[in-house]
XYZ file of C-alpha atoms in Angstrom:
352
model
C -14.904 -15.964 1.108
C -15.358 -15.024 5.012
C -14.224 -11.175 4.577
C -16.689 -10.220 1.622
C -19.261 -12.178 3.307
C -18.993 -10.574 6.652
C -19.143 -7.106 4.894
C -21.868 -7.431 2.460
C -23.393 -8.395 5.895
C -23.020 -5.029 7.893
C -19.549 -5.774 9.113
C -21.042 -8.003 12.377
C -19.064 -9.323 13.885
C -15.824 -8.479 13.326
C -12.720 -9.656 15.038
C -9.383 -8.669 16.743
C -6.430 -11.489 17.985
C -5.954 -11.444 21.291
C -3.082 -9.809 22.435
C -2.493 -13.304 25.041
C -2.223 -15.145 21.607
C 1.849 -15.569 20.625
C 2.786 -18.114 17.819
C 6.691 -19.089 18.325
C 8.893 -21.429 15.968
C 11.289 -23.362 18.007
C 14.322 -24.845 16.245
C 12.807 -28.924 16.292
C 9.363 -27.866 15.096
C 8.418 -28.826 11.979
C 7.005 -27.303 9.141
C 4.024 -28.945 9.621
C 3.900 -28.135 13.285
C 4.167 -24.273 12.452
C 1.234 -24.137 10.452
C -0.792 -26.330 12.569
C -0.300 -23.739 15.429
C -0.361 -20.965 13.048
C -4.169 -21.854 11.875
C -5.235 -22.613 15.421
C -3.988 -19.138 16.224
C -5.861 -17.491 13.415
C -9.004 -19.475 14.081
C -9.360 -18.365 17.723
C -8.739 -14.692 16.959
C -11.877 -14.976 14.660
C -13.973 -16.280 17.350
C -13.148 -13.030 19.648
C -15.522 -9.858 19.070
C -14.580 -6.219 19.457
C -15.848 -4.802 22.740
C -18.350 -2.519 20.569
C -19.460 -0.217 22.960
C -15.580 0.592 24.238
C -14.367 0.737 20.874
C -17.507 2.871 19.485
C -16.540 5.286 23.028
C -13.692 6.576 21.354
C -15.842 8.251 18.473
C -18.235 10.070 20.307
C -18.529 13.140 18.062
C -18.843 12.863 14.475
C -15.377 13.591 12.493
C -14.891 16.415 10.338
C -15.897 16.484 6.988
C -12.001 16.684 5.585
C -11.324 13.222 8.285
C -14.640 11.652 6.308
C -12.876 11.953 3.286
C -9.857 10.939 4.012
C -11.627 7.869 5.509
C -13.341 6.861 2.748
C -10.041 6.724 0.701
C -8.955 4.391 3.938
C -11.809 2.556 3.715
C -11.847 1.950 -0.142
C -8.034 0.845 -0.080
C -9.076 -1.963 2.417
C -11.691 -2.863 0.473
C -9.377 -3.716 -2.798
C -7.301 -5.083 -0.483
C -9.710 -7.616 1.099
C -11.281 -8.416 -2.558
C -7.025 -8.788 -3.638
C -6.092 -10.719 -0.849
C -9.743 -13.400 -1.320
C -9.115 -13.823 -4.652
C -5.305 -14.971 -3.852
C -6.633 -17.445 -1.307
C -9.022 -19.423 -4.102
C -6.836 -19.077 -6.829
C -3.845 -20.427 -5.759
C -2.566 -23.071 -3.484
C 0.484 -23.575 -1.126
C 2.362 -25.236 -4.234
C 2.253 -22.727 -6.636
C 3.148 -20.285 -3.910
C 6.059 -22.407 -3.455
C 7.159 -22.710 -7.117
C 8.152 -19.129 -6.588
C 9.834 -18.521 -3.974
C 7.463 -18.417 -0.926
C 7.795 -20.666 2.286
C 4.751 -23.509 2.254
C 2.859 -21.980 5.166
C 2.117 -18.259 3.021
C -1.492 -19.271 2.490
C -1.465 -18.921 5.757
C 0.021 -15.959 6.081
C -2.100 -14.913 3.248
C -5.436 -15.600 4.731
C -4.215 -13.865 8.446
C -3.449 -10.699 5.660
C -6.952 -10.921 4.620
C -8.484 -10.865 8.137
C -6.127 -7.720 9.195
C -8.405 -6.410 5.998
C -11.638 -7.350 7.638
C -10.201 -5.284 10.718
C -9.295 -2.732 9.448
C -12.606 -2.111 6.612
C -14.814 -2.620 10.674
C -12.861 -0.008 12.869
C -12.681 2.803 10.073
C -16.958 1.775 9.676
C -17.217 2.546 13.029
C -15.231 5.687 12.815
C -17.020 6.466 9.678
C -20.368 5.013 12.139
C -21.496 3.077 9.327
C -21.717 5.601 6.503
C -18.718 4.515 4.741
C -18.399 2.932 0.843
C -19.345 -0.948 0.564
C -17.514 -3.516 -1.334
C -17.402 -2.495 -5.202
C -16.623 -4.272 -8.460
C -13.341 -5.010 -8.963
C -10.505 -6.206 -11.967
C -6.470 -6.700 -11.294
C -4.485 -7.671 -14.084
C -2.571 -10.609 -13.147
C -2.493 -14.240 -15.257
C -0.669 -16.883 -11.909
C 0.893 -16.412 -8.718
C 3.920 -14.519 -9.830
C 2.197 -11.110 -11.068
C -0.357 -11.668 -8.422
C 2.642 -11.410 -5.687
C 3.778 -8.225 -7.606
C 0.452 -6.450 -7.736
C 0.110 -7.580 -4.236
C 3.369 -5.845 -3.864
C 1.986 -2.850 -5.761
C -1.067 -2.472 -3.951
C 0.741 -2.814 -0.584
C 3.053 0.136 -0.896
C -0.018 2.128 -2.491
C -1.819 1.901 0.973
C 0.654 2.709 2.938
C 1.624 5.722 1.083
C -1.924 7.119 1.589
C -1.998 6.475 4.873
C 1.415 7.847 5.882
C 0.729 10.750 3.847
C -3.222 11.942 5.215
C -2.514 10.545 8.855
C -0.993 13.726 9.879
C -3.577 16.054 8.413
C -6.461 14.029 10.386
C -8.261 16.306 12.899
C -9.654 13.366 15.262
C -6.704 12.244 17.597
C -7.907 8.636 17.976
C -7.932 8.998 14.401
C -4.440 9.366 14.123
C -3.602 6.804 16.256
C -5.501 4.080 14.758
C -4.436 5.496 11.029
C -1.135 5.215 12.122
C -2.037 1.058 13.635
C -2.945 0.805 10.026
C -0.467 1.848 7.963
C 2.234 -0.020 9.882
C 0.456 -2.815 9.254
C 0.644 -2.189 5.780
C 4.080 -1.856 5.992
C 4.347 -4.983 7.498
C 2.084 -6.709 4.758
C 4.581 -5.394 2.285
C 7.527 -6.705 3.747
C 6.039 -9.626 3.092
C 5.276 -9.248 -0.779
C 8.432 -7.968 -1.194
C 10.861 -10.614 0.818
C 8.775 -13.605 -2.013
C 9.225 -11.325 -5.153
C 13.026 -11.330 -4.102
C 12.852 -7.443 -3.507
C 14.310 -6.152 0.148
C 11.991 -6.229 3.223
C 12.985 -3.698 5.021
C 12.432 -1.533 1.842
C 14.812 1.454 2.297
C 15.511 4.041 5.861
C 12.324 5.428 5.965
C 8.826 4.958 3.911
C 7.603 7.782 1.127
C 4.161 9.265 1.864
C 1.631 10.049 -1.139
C -0.802 12.631 -0.987
C -4.784 11.421 -1.357
C -5.271 12.235 -4.592
C -1.607 10.682 -5.921
C -2.928 7.206 -4.206
C -6.757 7.508 -5.637
C -4.558 7.708 -9.116
C -3.101 4.705 -8.554
C -5.620 2.667 -7.053
C -8.939 3.717 -9.022
C -8.285 1.987 -12.139
C -8.254 -1.340 -10.007
C -12.844 -0.501 -9.552
C -14.941 -0.891 -12.013
C -18.182 -0.095 -10.572
C -19.177 0.771 -6.536
C -22.901 0.915 -5.103
C -24.837 3.901 -5.733
C -24.942 4.398 -2.362
C -21.262 4.842 -1.583
C -19.627 8.313 -0.593
C -18.137 9.735 -3.460
C -13.779 10.015 -3.082
C -13.254 13.501 -3.396
C -10.264 13.710 -4.854
C -8.329 13.596 -8.065
C -7.637 11.362 -10.403
C -4.638 12.799 -13.109
C -3.392 10.967 -15.814
C -1.773 7.585 -15.981
C 1.736 7.215 -16.088
C 3.842 4.449 -16.860
C 7.321 3.170 -15.594
C 9.406 0.601 -16.306
C 13.528 0.260 -14.785
C 16.151 -1.454 -17.039
C 20.363 -1.434 -16.963
C 19.908 -2.819 -13.121
C 17.316 -0.242 -12.044
C 19.487 2.172 -12.831
C 17.247 3.507 -15.750
C 13.882 3.786 -16.233
C 11.064 3.834 -19.230
C 8.485 6.860 -18.509
C 5.141 6.892 -20.655
C 2.047 8.734 -20.801
C -0.610 9.712 -23.085
C -0.793 13.481 -22.473
C -1.277 15.265 -26.004
C 2.359 16.963 -26.757
C 1.137 20.217 -27.356
C -0.427 20.849 -24.492
C 2.237 19.882 -21.880
C 5.172 21.666 -23.957
C 4.764 25.652 -22.396
C 5.228 24.103 -18.726
C 8.599 23.807 -17.325
C 8.442 20.594 -16.309
C 10.345 17.738 -14.136
C 10.140 14.369 -13.532
C 9.748 13.885 -9.651
C 10.853 10.885 -7.762
C 9.520 10.666 -4.415
C 11.290 8.741 -1.804
C 11.804 8.533 1.689
C 12.416 12.296 2.944
C 13.113 14.213 -0.458
C 12.018 14.589 -3.927
C 14.281 14.010 -6.438
C 13.718 16.418 -10.212
C 15.581 15.173 -13.198
C 14.412 17.698 -16.449
C 11.938 17.037 -18.617
C 13.038 16.066 -21.906
C 9.951 16.142 -24.294
C 12.619 14.123 -27.066
C 13.496 10.949 -24.700
C 11.571 8.549 -22.661
C 14.494 6.675 -20.491
C 15.675 9.000 -17.275
C 18.321 8.356 -15.298
C 17.783 7.280 -11.518
C 19.060 9.712 -9.490
C 21.574 8.387 -7.026
C 20.189 8.653 -3.527
C 17.209 6.853 -4.452
C 16.442 3.357 -3.612
C 13.162 0.696 -2.836
C 9.740 2.272 -2.723
C 9.409 5.107 -4.933
C 6.832 7.402 -7.164
C 7.513 8.785 -10.297
C 5.210 12.113 -10.762
C 5.182 14.056 -13.905
C 5.456 17.761 -12.108
C 4.760 21.505 -13.999
C 7.855 22.648 -11.924
C 11.053 21.486 -10.099
C 9.310 22.617 -6.919
C 9.384 20.440 -3.274
C 6.568 20.581 -0.986
C 7.135 23.050 1.560
C 4.625 20.136 4.200
C 7.525 17.516 3.578
C 8.856 15.091 1.167
C 5.572 15.471 -1.203
C 4.518 17.078 -4.935
C 1.868 19.231 -4.061
C -1.432 18.430 -6.315
C -1.112 21.665 -8.233
C 1.833 20.751 -9.066
C 1.099 17.231 -10.506
C 0.670 16.883 -14.279
C 0.793 12.892 -14.746
C 1.412 9.895 -12.152
C 2.792 8.555 -9.800
C 4.036 5.449 -11.184
C 5.745 2.921 -8.706
C 8.811 1.207 -8.762
C 10.940 -0.198 -6.543
C 15.153 0.866 -6.756
C 16.746 -2.499 -5.634
C 19.158 -2.567 -2.719
C 20.259 -6.145 -3.302
C 20.255 -8.597 -5.925
C 18.528 -12.164 -5.720
C 21.803 -13.262 -5.265
C 21.927 -11.367 -2.123
C 25.415 -9.576 -3.346
C 24.490 -5.990 -1.713
C 24.071 -2.639 -3.023
C 24.681 0.191 -0.539
C 23.530 3.382 -1.103
C 25.668 6.292 -2.012
C 25.662 8.199 0.947
C 28.291 9.482 3.445
C 29.162 7.509 6.087
C 30.466 8.742 9.550
C 31.839 6.494 12.517
C 29.716 7.075 15.842
C 31.261 6.209 19.249
C 28.284 5.741 22.045
């Protein structure tokens, strides 16, 4: 509970691993030796605080209202992940992880990911000059190590997509760099979880973004209550959309709780947000089963859209065009038996 206790105490002291530290596993290195080395690295990192003067000099100017809103969202995501990782550390042992296919040293990786969230929250709090949100009360739908790993894979994918979606909109240049540093870390965390649940840790050729409102729609259900002093998250929450893949990821079953009469008048589409594109499939009110568009693979967000209209700003479905969702799915790029499923793309021979 180091992360939660430190946060509750006012975010001090916070730590960053020194750049001079490295951990190399040689061929002769035993697993137990690797664990001890990894633990030593983490404990050493926790003893080295940030130079607050150097860090704070980056943020002499107040950030814009738009930046503040995005960072409030980011802080909520970091605190949510921090609590999720703390629960995993407390509730599951190395044997629990080994039973579902993770390496014996995974407990140390989870602690390291927890420490990453502490550092992220600390840095965002500096950007917000101490005016950011504090930890909330959370609920997470898992019942064992496997369902916990599945949930963590989804949560880190949402965090990554959120930062990817808002970083380019930030006004403060230093904030842009910090946000980029955070979402690349989120992507590595997601790769760790994907590998453990037997999905491709490399995911896809490009990462997939979400709008801030769509990311908040996926994250908010895990939050039960927050301190009254917390700044509000100024983004929409869309109606829930549920998705379940079937038939070797070729079909997806989609369901929503929207009243039929309220959506029939619109020209609706299923939007599959994936990498650099949005793939549209016409909405059929008589069927909940939709064929996954050819070319879609890796982490994908499915949205019920008002119109089959992509955004001019990138691979987004704009908030004004969103009816419900997103739901998150992962279309596999290889099977657990290591049979490679190659994406259906044109291959060209390139000479260098």
